[in-house]
mmCIF file of C-alpha atoms in Angstrom:
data_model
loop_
_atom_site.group_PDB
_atom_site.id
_atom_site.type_symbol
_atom_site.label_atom_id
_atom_site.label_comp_id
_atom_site.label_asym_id
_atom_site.label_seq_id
_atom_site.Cartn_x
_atom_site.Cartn_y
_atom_site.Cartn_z
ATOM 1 C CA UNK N 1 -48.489 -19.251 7.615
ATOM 2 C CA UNK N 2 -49.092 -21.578 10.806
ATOM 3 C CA UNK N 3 -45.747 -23.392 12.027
ATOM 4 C CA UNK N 4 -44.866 -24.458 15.822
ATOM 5 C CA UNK N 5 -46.330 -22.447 18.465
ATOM 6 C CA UNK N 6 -43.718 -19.658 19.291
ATOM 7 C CA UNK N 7 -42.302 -19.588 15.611
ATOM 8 C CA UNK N 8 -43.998 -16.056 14.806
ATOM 9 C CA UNK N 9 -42.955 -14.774 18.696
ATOM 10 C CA UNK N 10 -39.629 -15.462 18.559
ATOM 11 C CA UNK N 11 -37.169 -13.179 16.887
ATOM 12 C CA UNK N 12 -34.820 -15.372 15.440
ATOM 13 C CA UNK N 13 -37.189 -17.564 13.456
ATOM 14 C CA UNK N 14 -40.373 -14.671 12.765
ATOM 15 C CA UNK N 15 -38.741 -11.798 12.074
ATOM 16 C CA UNK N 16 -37.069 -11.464 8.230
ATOM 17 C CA UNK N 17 -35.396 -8.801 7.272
ATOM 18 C CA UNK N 18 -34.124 -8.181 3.513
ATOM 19 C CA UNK N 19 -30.955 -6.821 2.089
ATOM 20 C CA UNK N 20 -32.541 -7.844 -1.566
ATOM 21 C CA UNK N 21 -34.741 -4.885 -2.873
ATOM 22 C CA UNK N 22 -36.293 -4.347 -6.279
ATOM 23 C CA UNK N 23 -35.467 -1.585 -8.384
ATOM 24 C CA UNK N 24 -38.264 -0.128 -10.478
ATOM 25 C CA UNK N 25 -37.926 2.993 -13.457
ATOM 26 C CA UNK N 26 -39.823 5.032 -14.977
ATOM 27 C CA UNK N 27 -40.783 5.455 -18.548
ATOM 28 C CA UNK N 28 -37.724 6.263 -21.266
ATOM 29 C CA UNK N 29 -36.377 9.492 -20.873
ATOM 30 C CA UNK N 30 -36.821 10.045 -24.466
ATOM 31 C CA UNK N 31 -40.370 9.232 -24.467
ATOM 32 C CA UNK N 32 -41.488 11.606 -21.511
ATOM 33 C CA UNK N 33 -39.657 14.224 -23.040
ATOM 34 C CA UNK N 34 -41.325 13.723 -26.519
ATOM 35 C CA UNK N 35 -44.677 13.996 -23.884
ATOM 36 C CA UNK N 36 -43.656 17.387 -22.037
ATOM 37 C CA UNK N 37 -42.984 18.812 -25.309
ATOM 38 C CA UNK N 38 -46.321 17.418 -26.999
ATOM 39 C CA UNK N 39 -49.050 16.242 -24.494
ATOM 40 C CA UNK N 40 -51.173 14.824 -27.571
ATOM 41 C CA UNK N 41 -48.983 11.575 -27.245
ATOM 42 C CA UNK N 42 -49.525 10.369 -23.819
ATOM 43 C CA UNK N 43 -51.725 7.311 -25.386
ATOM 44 C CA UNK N 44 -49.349 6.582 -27.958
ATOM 45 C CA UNK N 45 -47.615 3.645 -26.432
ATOM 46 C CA UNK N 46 -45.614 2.895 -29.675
ATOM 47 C CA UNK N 47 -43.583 6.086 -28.895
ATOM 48 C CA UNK N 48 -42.184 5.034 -25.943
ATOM 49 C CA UNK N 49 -38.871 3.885 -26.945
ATOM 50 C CA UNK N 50 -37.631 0.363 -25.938
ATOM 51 C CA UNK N 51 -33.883 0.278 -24.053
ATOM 52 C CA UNK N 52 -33.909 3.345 -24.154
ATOM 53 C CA UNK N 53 -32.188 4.492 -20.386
ATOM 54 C CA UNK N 54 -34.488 5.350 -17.806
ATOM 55 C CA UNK N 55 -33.897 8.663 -16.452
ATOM 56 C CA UNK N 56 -33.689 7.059 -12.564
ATOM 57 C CA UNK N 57 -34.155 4.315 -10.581
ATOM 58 C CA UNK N 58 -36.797 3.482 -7.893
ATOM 59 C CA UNK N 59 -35.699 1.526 -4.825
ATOM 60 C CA UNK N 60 -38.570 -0.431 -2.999
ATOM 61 C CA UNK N 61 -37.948 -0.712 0.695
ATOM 62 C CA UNK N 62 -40.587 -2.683 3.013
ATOM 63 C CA UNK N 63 -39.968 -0.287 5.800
ATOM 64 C CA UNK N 64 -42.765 1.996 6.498
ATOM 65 C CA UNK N 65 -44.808 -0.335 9.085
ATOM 66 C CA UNK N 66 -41.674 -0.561 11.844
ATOM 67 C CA UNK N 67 -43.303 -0.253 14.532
ATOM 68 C CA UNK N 68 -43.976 -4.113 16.134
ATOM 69 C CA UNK N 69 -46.109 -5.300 17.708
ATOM 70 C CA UNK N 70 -48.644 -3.075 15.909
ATOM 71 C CA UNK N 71 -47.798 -1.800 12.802
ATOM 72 C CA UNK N 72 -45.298 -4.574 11.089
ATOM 73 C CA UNK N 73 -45.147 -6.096 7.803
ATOM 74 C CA UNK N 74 -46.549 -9.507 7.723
ATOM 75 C CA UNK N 75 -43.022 -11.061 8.123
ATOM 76 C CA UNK N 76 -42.593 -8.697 11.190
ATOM 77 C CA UNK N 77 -39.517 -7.269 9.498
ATOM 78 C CA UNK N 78 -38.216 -5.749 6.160
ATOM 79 C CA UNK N 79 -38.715 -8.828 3.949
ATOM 80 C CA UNK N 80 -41.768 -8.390 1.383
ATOM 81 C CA UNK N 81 -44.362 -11.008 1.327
ATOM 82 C CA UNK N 82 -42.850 -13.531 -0.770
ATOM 83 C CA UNK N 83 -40.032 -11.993 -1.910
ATOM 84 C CA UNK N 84 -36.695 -13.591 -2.999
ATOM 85 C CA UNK N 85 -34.247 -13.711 -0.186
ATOM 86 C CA UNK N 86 -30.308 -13.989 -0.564
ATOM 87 C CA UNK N 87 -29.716 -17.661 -0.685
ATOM 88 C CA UNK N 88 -32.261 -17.530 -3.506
ATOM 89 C CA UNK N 89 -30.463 -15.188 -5.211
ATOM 90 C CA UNK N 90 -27.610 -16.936 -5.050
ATOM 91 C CA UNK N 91 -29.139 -20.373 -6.572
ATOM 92 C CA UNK N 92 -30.646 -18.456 -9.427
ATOM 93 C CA UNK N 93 -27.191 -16.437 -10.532
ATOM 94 C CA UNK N 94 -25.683 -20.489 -10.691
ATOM 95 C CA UNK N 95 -28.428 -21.458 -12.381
ATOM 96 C CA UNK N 96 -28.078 -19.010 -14.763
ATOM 97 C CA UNK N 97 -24.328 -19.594 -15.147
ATOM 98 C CA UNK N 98 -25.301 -23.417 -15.874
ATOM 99 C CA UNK N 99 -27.615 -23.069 -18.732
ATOM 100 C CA UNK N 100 -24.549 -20.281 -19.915
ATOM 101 C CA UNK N 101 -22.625 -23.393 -19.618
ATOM 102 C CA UNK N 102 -24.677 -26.160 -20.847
ATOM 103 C CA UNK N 103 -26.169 -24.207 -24.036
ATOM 104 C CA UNK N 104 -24.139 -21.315 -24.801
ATOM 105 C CA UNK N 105 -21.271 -21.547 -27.181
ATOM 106 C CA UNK N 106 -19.242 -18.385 -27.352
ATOM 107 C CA UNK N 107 -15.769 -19.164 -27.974
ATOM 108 C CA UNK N 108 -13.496 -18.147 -25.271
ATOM 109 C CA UNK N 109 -11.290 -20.100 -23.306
ATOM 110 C CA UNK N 110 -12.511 -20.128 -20.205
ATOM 111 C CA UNK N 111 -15.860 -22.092 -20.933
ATOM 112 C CA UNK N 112 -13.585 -24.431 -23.881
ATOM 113 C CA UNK N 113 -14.775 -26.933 -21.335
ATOM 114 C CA UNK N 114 -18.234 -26.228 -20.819
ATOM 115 C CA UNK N 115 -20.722 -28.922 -22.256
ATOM 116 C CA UNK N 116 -22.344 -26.006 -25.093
ATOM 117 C CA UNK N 117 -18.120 -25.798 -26.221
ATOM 118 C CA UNK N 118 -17.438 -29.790 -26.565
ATOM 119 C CA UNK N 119 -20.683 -31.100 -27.972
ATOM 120 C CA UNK N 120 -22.238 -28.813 -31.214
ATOM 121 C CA UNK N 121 -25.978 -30.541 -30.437
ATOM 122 C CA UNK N 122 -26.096 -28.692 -27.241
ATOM 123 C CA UNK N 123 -26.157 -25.611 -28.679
ATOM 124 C CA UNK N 124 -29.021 -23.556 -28.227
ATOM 125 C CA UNK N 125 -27.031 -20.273 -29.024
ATOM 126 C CA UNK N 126 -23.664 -20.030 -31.017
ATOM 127 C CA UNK N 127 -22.210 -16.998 -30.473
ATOM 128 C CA UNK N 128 -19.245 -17.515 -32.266
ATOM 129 C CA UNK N 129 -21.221 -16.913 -35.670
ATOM 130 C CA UNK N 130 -22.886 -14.360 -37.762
ATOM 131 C CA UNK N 131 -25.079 -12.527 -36.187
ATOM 132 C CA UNK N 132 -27.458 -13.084 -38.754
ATOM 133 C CA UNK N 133 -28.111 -16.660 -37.454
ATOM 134 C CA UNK N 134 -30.127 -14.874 -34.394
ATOM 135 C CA UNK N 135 -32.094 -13.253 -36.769
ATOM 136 C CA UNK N 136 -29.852 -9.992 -36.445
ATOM 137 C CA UNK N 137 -31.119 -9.524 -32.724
ATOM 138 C CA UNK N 138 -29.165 -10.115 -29.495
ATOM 139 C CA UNK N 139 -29.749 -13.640 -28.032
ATOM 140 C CA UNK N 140 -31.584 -11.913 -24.834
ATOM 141 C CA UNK N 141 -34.016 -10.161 -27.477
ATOM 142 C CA UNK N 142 -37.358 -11.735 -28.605
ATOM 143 C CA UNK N 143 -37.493 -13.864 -30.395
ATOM 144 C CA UNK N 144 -34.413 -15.727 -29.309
ATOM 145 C CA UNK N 145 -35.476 -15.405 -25.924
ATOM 146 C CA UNK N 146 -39.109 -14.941 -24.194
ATOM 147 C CA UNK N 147 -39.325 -14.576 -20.704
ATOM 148 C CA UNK N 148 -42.551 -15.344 -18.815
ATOM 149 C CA UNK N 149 -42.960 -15.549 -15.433
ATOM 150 C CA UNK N 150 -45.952 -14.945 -12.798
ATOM 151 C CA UNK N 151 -46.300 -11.352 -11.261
ATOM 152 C CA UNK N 152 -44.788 -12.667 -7.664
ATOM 153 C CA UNK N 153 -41.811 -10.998 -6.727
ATOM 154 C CA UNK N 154 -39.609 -14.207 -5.883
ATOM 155 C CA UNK N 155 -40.272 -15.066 -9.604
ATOM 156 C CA UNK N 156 -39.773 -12.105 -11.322
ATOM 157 C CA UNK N 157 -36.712 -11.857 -9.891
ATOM 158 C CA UNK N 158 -35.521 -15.382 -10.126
ATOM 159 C CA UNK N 159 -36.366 -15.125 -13.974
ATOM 160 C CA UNK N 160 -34.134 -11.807 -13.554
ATOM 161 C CA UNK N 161 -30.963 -13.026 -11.367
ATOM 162 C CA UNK N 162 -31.430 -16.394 -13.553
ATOM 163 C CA UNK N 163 -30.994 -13.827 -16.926
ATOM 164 C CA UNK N 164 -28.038 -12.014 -15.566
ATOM 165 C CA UNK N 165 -26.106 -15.289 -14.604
ATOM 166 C CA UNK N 166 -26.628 -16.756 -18.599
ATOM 167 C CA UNK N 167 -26.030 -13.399 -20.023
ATOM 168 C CA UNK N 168 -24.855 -10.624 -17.752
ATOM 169 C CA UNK N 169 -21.603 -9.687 -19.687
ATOM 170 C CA UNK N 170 -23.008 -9.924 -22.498
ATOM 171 C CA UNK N 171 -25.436 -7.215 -21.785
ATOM 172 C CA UNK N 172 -22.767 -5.164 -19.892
ATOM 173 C CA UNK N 173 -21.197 -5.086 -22.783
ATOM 174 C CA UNK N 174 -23.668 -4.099 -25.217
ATOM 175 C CA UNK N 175 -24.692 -1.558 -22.703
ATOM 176 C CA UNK N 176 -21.208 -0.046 -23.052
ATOM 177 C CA UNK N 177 -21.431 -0.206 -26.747
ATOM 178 C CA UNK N 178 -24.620 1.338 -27.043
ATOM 179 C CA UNK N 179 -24.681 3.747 -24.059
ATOM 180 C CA UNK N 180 -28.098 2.626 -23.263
ATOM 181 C CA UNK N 181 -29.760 -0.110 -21.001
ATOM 182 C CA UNK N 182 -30.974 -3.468 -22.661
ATOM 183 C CA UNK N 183 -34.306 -4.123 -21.866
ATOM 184 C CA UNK N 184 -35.676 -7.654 -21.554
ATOM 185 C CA UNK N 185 -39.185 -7.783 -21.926
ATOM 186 C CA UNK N 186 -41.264 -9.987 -18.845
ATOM 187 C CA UNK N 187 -44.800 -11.264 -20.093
ATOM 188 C CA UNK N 188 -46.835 -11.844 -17.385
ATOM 189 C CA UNK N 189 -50.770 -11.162 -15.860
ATOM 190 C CA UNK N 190 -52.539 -10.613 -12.874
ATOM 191 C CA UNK N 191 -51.489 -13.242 -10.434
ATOM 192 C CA UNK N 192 -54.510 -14.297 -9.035
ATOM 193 C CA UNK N 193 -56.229 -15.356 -12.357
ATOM 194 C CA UNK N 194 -53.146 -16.540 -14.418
ATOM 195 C CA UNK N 195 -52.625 -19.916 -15.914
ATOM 196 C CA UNK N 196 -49.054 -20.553 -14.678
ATOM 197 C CA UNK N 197 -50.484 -22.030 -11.810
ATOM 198 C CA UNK N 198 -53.742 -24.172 -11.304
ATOM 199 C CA UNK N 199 -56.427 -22.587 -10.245
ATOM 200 C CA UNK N 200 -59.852 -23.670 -9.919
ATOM 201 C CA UNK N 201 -61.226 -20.225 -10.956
ATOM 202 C CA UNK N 202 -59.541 -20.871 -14.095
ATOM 203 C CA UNK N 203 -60.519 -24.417 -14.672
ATOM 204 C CA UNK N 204 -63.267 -26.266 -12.516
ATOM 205 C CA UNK N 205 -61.391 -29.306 -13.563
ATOM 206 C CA UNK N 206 -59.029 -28.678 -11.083
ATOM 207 C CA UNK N 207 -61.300 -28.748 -7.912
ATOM 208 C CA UNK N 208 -62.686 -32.618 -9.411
ATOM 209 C CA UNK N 209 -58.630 -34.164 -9.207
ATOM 210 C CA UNK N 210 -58.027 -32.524 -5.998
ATOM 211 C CA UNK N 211 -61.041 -34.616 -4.652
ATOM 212 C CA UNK N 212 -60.682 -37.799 -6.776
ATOM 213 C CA UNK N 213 -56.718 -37.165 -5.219
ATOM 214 C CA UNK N 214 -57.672 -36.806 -1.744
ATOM 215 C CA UNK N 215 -60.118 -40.124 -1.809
ATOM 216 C CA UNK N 216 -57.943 -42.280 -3.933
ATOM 217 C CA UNK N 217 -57.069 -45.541 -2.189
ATOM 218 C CA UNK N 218 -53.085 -44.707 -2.009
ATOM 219 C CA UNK N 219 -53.373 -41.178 -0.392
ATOM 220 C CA UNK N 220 -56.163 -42.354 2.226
ATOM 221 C CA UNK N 221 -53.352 -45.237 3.280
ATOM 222 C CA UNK N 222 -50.568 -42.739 3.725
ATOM 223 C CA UNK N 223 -52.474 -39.934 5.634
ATOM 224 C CA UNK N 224 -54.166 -42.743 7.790
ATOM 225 C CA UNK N 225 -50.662 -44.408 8.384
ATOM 226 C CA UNK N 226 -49.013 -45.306 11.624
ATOM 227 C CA UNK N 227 -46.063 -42.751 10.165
ATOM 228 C CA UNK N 228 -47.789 -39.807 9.058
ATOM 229 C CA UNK N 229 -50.584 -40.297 12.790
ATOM 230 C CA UNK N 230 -46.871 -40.897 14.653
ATOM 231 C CA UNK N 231 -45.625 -36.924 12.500
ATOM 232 C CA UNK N 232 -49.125 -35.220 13.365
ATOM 233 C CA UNK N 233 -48.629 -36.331 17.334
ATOM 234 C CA UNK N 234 -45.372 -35.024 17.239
ATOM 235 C CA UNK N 235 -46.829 -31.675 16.163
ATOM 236 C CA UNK N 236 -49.885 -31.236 18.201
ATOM 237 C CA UNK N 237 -48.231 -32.554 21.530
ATOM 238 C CA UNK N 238 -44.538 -31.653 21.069
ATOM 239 C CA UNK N 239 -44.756 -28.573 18.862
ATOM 240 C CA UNK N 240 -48.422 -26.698 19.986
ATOM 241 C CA UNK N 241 -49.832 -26.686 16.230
ATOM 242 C CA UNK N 242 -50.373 -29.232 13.042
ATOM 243 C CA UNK N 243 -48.530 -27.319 10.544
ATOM 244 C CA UNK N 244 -49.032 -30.143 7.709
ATOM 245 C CA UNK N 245 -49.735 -27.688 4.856
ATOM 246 C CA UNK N 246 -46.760 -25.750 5.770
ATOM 247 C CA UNK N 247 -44.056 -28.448 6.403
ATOM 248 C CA UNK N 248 -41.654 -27.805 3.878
ATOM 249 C CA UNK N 249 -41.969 -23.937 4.419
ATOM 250 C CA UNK N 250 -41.381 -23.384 8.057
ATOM 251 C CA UNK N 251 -38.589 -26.605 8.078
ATOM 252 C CA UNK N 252 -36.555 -25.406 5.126
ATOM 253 C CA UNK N 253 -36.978 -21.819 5.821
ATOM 254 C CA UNK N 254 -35.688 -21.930 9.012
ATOM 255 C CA UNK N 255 -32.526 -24.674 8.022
ATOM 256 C CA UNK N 256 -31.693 -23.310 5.127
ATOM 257 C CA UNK N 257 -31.436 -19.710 6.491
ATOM 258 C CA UNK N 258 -29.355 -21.368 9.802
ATOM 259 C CA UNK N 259 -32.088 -20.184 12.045
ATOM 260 C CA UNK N 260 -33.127 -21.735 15.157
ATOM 261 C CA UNK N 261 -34.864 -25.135 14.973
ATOM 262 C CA UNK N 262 -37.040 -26.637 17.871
ATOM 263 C CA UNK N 263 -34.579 -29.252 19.366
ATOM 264 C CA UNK N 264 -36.948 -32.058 18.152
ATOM 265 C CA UNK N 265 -36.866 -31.370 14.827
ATOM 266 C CA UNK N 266 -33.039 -30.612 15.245
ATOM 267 C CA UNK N 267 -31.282 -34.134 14.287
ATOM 268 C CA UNK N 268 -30.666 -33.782 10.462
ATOM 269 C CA UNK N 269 -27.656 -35.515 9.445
ATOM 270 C CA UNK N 270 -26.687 -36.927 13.389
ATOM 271 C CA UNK N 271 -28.386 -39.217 15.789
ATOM 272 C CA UNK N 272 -31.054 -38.302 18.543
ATOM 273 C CA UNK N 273 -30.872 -41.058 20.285
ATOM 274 C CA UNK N 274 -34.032 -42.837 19.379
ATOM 275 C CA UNK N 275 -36.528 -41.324 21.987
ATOM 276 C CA UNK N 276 -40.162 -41.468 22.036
ATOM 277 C CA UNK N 277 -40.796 -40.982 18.637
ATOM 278 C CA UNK N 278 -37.541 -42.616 16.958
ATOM 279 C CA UNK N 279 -34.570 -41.002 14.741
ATOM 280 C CA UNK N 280 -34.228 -38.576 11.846
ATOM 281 C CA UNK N 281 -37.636 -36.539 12.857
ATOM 282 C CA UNK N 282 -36.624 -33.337 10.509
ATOM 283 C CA UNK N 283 -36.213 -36.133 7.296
ATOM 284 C CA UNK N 284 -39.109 -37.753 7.942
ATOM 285 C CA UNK N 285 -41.050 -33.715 8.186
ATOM 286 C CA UNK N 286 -39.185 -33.580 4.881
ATOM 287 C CA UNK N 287 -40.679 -36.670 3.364
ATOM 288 C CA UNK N 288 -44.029 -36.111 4.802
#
């Protein structure tokens, strides 16, 4: 990813390093045992026992290439490609807690104000019912719930942190019950030929709009406009690189994570004094 000339050199804005790891497992404990003891049912997939607990945990750390400048991750620190950062995390837990808020009704006092608890047609899930009204499965199980999701990292764990915030106690506390781990199933496929996302690969079609886009009358008069020529300038001559198809990346990136912002873009929310190229240059990124 291209942004201003020194943004990958400098260590406060190219160098991430994550706290956030995923945790992978290993098949059932159940299952593998079943295996050792009979080796015949390696390829019987229907054995391998769903929720049951896994026997241990993996922890996937992005720190085998430490040694910069040669051998260094592609984020020149810990972070995986992609990956979901803290302040992600964060956002995806209150998500979670929203749509807990907005469509879960489950009785106790402290959501008797929530919007699921006043108003019955909001609903999705009643809680405070028969269990047989989710078809005698919990509401994280298929098929009250499906979860699908792209195989990137910053989505399957947004789908996951998202999860936990609409029903974390209520799995804690079925774990307790049962003694095992819940498992909610992900369905996803191989990221670079899934549907989630448009792809020409997938559908010629695509490759046609993104033309007919580019030479419509409407986007030809805002990339030729004295605004967006004014933006690329500022880029080229103030900043060392055009960086238009990363904008929103390297701006929000950087702000959001209270990194270090070139003191031209730096005037969000306050006044720069006008200047060459006039006021509220980091909005105006934004817009672009």
């Amino acid at each position: 990813m291209m942004c201003w000339d020194g943004y990958w050199q400098d260590d406060e804005t190219g160098v991430w390093n994550c706290d956030l790891t995923t945790m992978v497992s290993p098949p059932s404990a159940p299952f593998v045992e079943e295996v050792e003891d009979n080796p015949s049912l390696v390829d019987n997939e229907i054995d391998a026992e769903l929720g049951s607990s896994s026997m241990f945990l993996f922890e996937k750390r992005y720190d085998a290439l430490n040694h910069p400048p040669f051998l260094t991750n592609y984020l020149n620190g810990t972070c995986q490609e992609g990956q979901l950062i803290l302040r992600g995390y964060e956002q995806e837990l209150a998500n979670g807690r929203h749509l807990r808020q907005g469509y879960v009704h489950d009785g106790l006092s402290i959501n008797s104000s929530s919007l699921a608890s006043m108003d019955e047609r909001m609903r999705l899930f009643d809680l405070t019912t028969d269990d047989d009204d989710l078809g005698g499965r919990k509401p994280y199980e298929e098929p009250n719930l499906r979860y699908r999701a792209d195989d990137g990292q910053r989505t399957l764990m947004s789908g996951q942190v998202l999860l936990r915030g609409m029903w974390g106690d209520i799995i804690a506390r079925d774990s307790a019950i049962t003694g095992e781990n819940p498992v909610i199933t992900v369905h996803t496929a191989d990221y670079d030929i899934d549907v989630i996302a448009p792809r020409v690969g997938n559908c010629p079609r695509v490759a046609d709009l993104w033309e007919e886009a580019i030479q419509s009358d409407s986007y030809q008069a805002f990339i030729n406009s004295k605004e967006a020529n004014t933006l690329k300038t500022i880029m080229v001559e103030e900043l060392g690189n055009d960086f238009s198809n990363n904008v929103h990346d390297c701006l929000m990136t950087t702000m959001c994570t209270d990194r270090k912002l070139p003191e031209i873009l730096d005037d969000y929310g306050r006044s720069n004094g006008g200047g060459k190229y006039g006021e509220n240059i980091f909005q105006r990124f934004v817009d672009f």
